Amino acid sequence: QVQLVESGGGLVQAGGSLRLSCAASGSIRSIEAMGWYRQAPGKQRELVARISRDGTINYADSVKGRFTISRDNAKNTVYLQMNSLKPEDTAVYFCNGYINYNRYWGQGTQVTVSS
């Protein structure tokens, strides 16, 4: 079994920064991709950023230029550096991993941006 554990959420003022981390553990044979999704109240879960095994990175248009996804392959960890945060970035952020050709989700971490 594979587990994803997130950390780094919290409360920040608009214009501030936060860094999220997601560590994958368990019986890992291969990591095809890892990324971050978010879900705001009353809205659908949406992709924020994703990094594939070959290093391809995708960002939602709303976060381009402000968020940066990176990974540490040795630690099976993916990070999301979030700068210039806006109130509309407020959501529960979920780590997602396509690992061993199965999809896994973290438990979610709350990010709240005050105006």
PDB file of C-alpha atoms in Angstrom:
ATOM      1  CA  GLN A   1       0.000   0.000   0.000  1.00  0.00           C
ATOM      2  CA  VAL A   2       1.059   3.570  -0.627  1.00  0.00           C
ATOM      3  CA  GLN A   3       0.451   6.601   1.583  1.00  0.00           C
ATOM      4  CA  LEU A   4       0.715  10.292   0.782  1.00  0.00           C
ATOM      5  CA  VAL A   5       1.241  12.652   3.685  1.00  0.00           C
ATOM      6  CA  GLU A   6       0.935  16.395   3.171  1.00  0.00           C
ATOM      7  CA  SER A   7       2.196  19.227   5.306  1.00  0.00           C
ATOM      8  CA  GLY A   8       2.663  22.963   5.137  1.00  0.00           C
ATOM      9  CA  GLY A   9      -0.814  24.422   4.912  1.00  0.00           C
ATOM     10  CA  GLY A  10      -1.991  27.289   7.061  1.00  0.00           C
ATOM     11  CA  LEU A  11      -3.244  30.837   7.221  1.00  0.00           C
ATOM     12  CA  VAL A  12      -1.436  33.609   5.374  1.00  0.00           C
ATOM     13  CA  GLN A  13      -2.184  37.152   4.307  1.00  0.00           C
ATOM     14  CA  ALA A  14      -2.653  38.048   0.679  1.00  0.00           C
ATOM     15  CA  GLY A  15       0.703  38.467  -1.007  1.00  0.00           C
ATOM     16  CA  GLY A  16       2.337  35.970   1.305  1.00  0.00           C
ATOM     17  CA  SER A  17       3.902  32.597   0.654  1.00  0.00           C
ATOM     18  CA  LEU A  18       3.483  29.004   1.747  1.00  0.00           C
ATOM     19  CA  ARG A  19       5.260  25.799   0.867  1.00  0.00           C
ATOM     20  CA  LEU A  20       3.423  22.504   0.759  1.00  0.00           C
ATOM     21  CA  SER A  21       5.144  19.141   0.958  1.00  0.00           C
ATOM     22  CA  CYS A  22       3.874  15.691   0.103  1.00  0.00           C
ATOM     23  CA  ALA A  23       5.832  12.570   0.949  1.00  0.00           C
ATOM     24  CA  ALA A  24       4.970   9.212  -0.559  1.00  0.00           C
ATOM     25  CA  SER A  25       5.738   6.092   1.429  1.00  0.00           C
ATOM     26  CA  GLY A  26       5.022   2.394   1.363  1.00  0.00           C
ATOM     27  CA  SER A  27       5.611  -0.187  -1.310  1.00  0.00           C
ATOM     28  CA  ILE A  28       6.685   2.096  -4.152  1.00  0.00           C
ATOM     29  CA  ARG A  29       7.974   0.577  -7.365  1.00  0.00           C
ATOM     30  CA  SER A  30       7.495   3.526  -9.672  1.00  0.00           C
ATOM     31  CA  ILE A  31       6.166   7.074  -9.548  1.00  0.00           C
ATOM     32  CA  GLU A  32       4.684   8.101 -12.861  1.00  0.00           C
ATOM     33  CA  ALA A  33       3.536  11.530 -11.712  1.00  0.00           C
ATOM     34  CA  MET A  34       2.781  13.565  -8.619  1.00  0.00           C
ATOM     35  CA  GLY A  35       0.891  16.757  -8.263  1.00  0.00           C
ATOM     36  CA  TRP A  36      -1.438  19.012  -6.368  1.00  0.00           C
ATOM     37  CA  TYR A  37      -5.150  19.586  -6.689  1.00  0.00           C
ATOM     38  CA  ARG A  38      -7.335  21.953  -4.716  1.00  0.00           C
ATOM     39  CA  GLN A  39     -10.976  22.198  -3.814  1.00  0.00           C
ATOM     40  CA  ALA A  40     -12.664  25.342  -2.596  1.00  0.00           C
ATOM     41  CA  PRO A  41     -16.053  25.243  -0.869  1.00  0.00           C
ATOM     42  CA  GLY A  42     -18.820  24.648  -3.365  1.00  0.00           C
ATOM     43  CA  LYS A  43     -16.398  24.072  -6.219  1.00  0.00           C
ATOM     44  CA  GLN A  44     -15.019  21.070  -8.016  1.00  0.00           C
ATOM     45  CA  ARG A  45     -11.558  19.765  -7.331  1.00  0.00           C
ATOM     46  CA  GLU A  46      -9.114  21.217  -9.841  1.00  0.00           C
ATOM     47  CA  LEU A  47      -5.558  20.563 -10.904  1.00  0.00           C
ATOM     48  CA  VAL A  48      -3.050  23.082  -9.584  1.00  0.00           C
ATOM     49  CA  ALA A  49       0.261  21.629 -10.724  1.00  0.00           C
ATOM     50  CA  ARG A  50       1.643  18.293 -11.805  1.00  0.00           C
ATOM     51  CA  ILE A  51       5.092  16.913 -12.507  1.00  0.00           C
ATOM     52  CA  SER A  52       5.560  13.756 -14.518  1.00  0.00           C
ATOM     53  CA  ARG A  53       8.261  11.154 -14.338  1.00  0.00           C
ATOM     54  CA  ASP A  54      10.047  12.682 -17.322  1.00  0.00           C
ATOM     55  CA  GLY A  55       9.986  16.112 -15.698  1.00  0.00           C
ATOM     56  CA  THR A  56       7.096  17.539 -17.670  1.00  0.00           C
ATOM     57  CA  ILE A  57       5.293  20.159 -15.587  1.00  0.00           C
ATOM     58  CA  ASN A  58       1.770  21.476 -15.985  1.00  0.00           C
ATOM     59  CA  TYR A  59       0.199  24.382 -14.121  1.00  0.00           C
ATOM     60  CA  ALA A  60      -3.300  25.733 -13.932  1.00  0.00           C
ATOM     61  CA  ASP A  61      -3.465  29.079 -15.695  1.00  0.00           C
ATOM     62  CA  SER A  62      -4.554  30.729 -12.466  1.00  0.00           C
ATOM     63  CA  VAL A  63      -1.279  29.889 -10.705  1.00  0.00           C
ATOM     64  CA  LYS A  64       1.276  30.256 -13.493  1.00  0.00           C
ATOM     65  CA  GLY A  65       4.072  32.583 -12.477  1.00  0.00           C
ATOM     66  CA  ARG A  66       3.155  32.350  -8.803  1.00  0.00           C
ATOM     67  CA  PHE A  67       3.388  28.650  -7.901  1.00  0.00           C
ATOM     68  CA  THR A  68       6.299  26.303  -8.493  1.00  0.00           C
ATOM     69  CA  ILE A  69       6.186  22.527  -8.248  1.00  0.00           C
ATOM     70  CA  SER A  70       9.348  20.571  -7.611  1.00  0.00           C
ATOM     71  CA  ARG A  71      10.347  17.124  -6.450  1.00  0.00           C
ATOM     72  CA  ASP A  72      13.023  15.237  -4.568  1.00  0.00           C
ATOM     73  CA  ASN A  73      13.191  11.794  -6.131  1.00  0.00           C
ATOM     74  CA  ALA A  74      15.405  10.417  -3.373  1.00  0.00           C
ATOM     75  CA  LYS A  75      12.752  11.289  -0.794  1.00  0.00           C
ATOM     76  CA  ASN A  76       9.695  10.496  -2.961  1.00  0.00           C
ATOM     77  CA  THR A  77       8.518  13.983  -2.108  1.00  0.00           C
ATOM     78  CA  VAL A  78       6.890  16.716  -4.122  1.00  0.00           C
ATOM     79  CA  TYR A  79       6.711  20.362  -3.110  1.00  0.00           C
ATOM     80  CA  LEU A  80       4.513  23.269  -4.053  1.00  0.00           C
ATOM     81  CA  GLN A  81       5.965  26.705  -3.460  1.00  0.00           C
ATOM     82  CA  MET A  82       3.139  29.216  -3.475  1.00  0.00           C
ATOM     83  CA  ASN A  83       4.000  32.899  -3.755  1.00  0.00           C
ATOM     84  CA  SER A  84       1.892  36.026  -4.170  1.00  0.00           C
ATOM     85  CA  LEU A  85      -1.051  34.212  -2.663  1.00  0.00           C
ATOM     86  CA  LYS A  86      -4.529  35.563  -3.288  1.00  0.00           C
ATOM     87  CA  PRO A  87      -7.772  35.062  -1.355  1.00  0.00           C
ATOM     88  CA  GLU A  88      -9.057  33.007  -4.285  1.00  0.00           C
ATOM     89  CA  ASP A  89      -6.284  30.492  -3.613  1.00  0.00           C
ATOM     90  CA  THR A  90      -8.092  29.519  -0.418  1.00  0.00           C
ATOM     91  CA  ALA A  91      -8.936  25.823  -0.610  1.00  0.00           C
ATOM     92  CA  VAL A  92      -8.075  22.386   0.658  1.00  0.00           C
ATOM     93  CA  TYR A  93      -5.003  21.255  -1.233  1.00  0.00           C
ATOM     94  CA  PHE A  94      -4.675  17.555  -2.006  1.00  0.00           C
ATOM     95  CA  CYS A  95      -1.570  15.731  -3.025  1.00  0.00           C
ATOM     96  CA  ASN A  96      -2.094  13.256  -5.832  1.00  0.00           C
ATOM     97  CA  GLY A  97       0.247  10.526  -6.947  1.00  0.00           C
ATOM     98  CA  TYR A  98       0.129   8.125  -9.874  1.00  0.00           C
ATOM     99  CA  ILE A  99       2.244   5.446  -8.253  1.00  0.00           C
ATOM    100  CA  ASN A 100       2.648   1.810  -9.281  1.00  0.00           C
ATOM    101  CA  TYR A 101       0.070   2.649 -11.981  1.00  0.00           C
ATOM    102  CA  ASN A 102      -2.534   3.399  -9.336  1.00  0.00           C
ATOM    103  CA  ARG A 103      -3.874   6.753  -8.208  1.00  0.00           C
ATOM    104  CA  TYR A 104      -3.505   7.841  -4.605  1.00  0.00           C
ATOM    105  CA  TRP A 105      -4.665  10.897  -2.680  1.00  0.00           C
ATOM    106  CA  GLY A 106      -3.420  12.581   0.443  1.00  0.00           C
ATOM    107  CA  GLN A 107      -5.746  13.627   3.216  1.00  0.00           C
ATOM    108  CA  GLY A 108      -5.647  17.296   2.226  1.00  0.00           C
ATOM    109  CA  THR A 109      -4.252  20.386   3.873  1.00  0.00           C
ATOM    110  CA  GLN A 110      -6.098  23.657   4.326  1.00  0.00           C
ATOM    111  CA  VAL A 111      -4.697  26.838   2.816  1.00  0.00           C
ATOM    112  CA  THR A 112      -6.445  30.042   3.809  1.00  0.00           C
ATOM    113  CA  VAL A 113      -5.465  33.415   2.363  1.00  0.00           C
ATOM    114  CA  SER A 114      -6.888  36.461   4.103  1.00  0.00           C
ATOM    115  CA  SER A 115      -7.415  39.756   2.317  1.00  0.00           C
TER     116      SER A 115
END
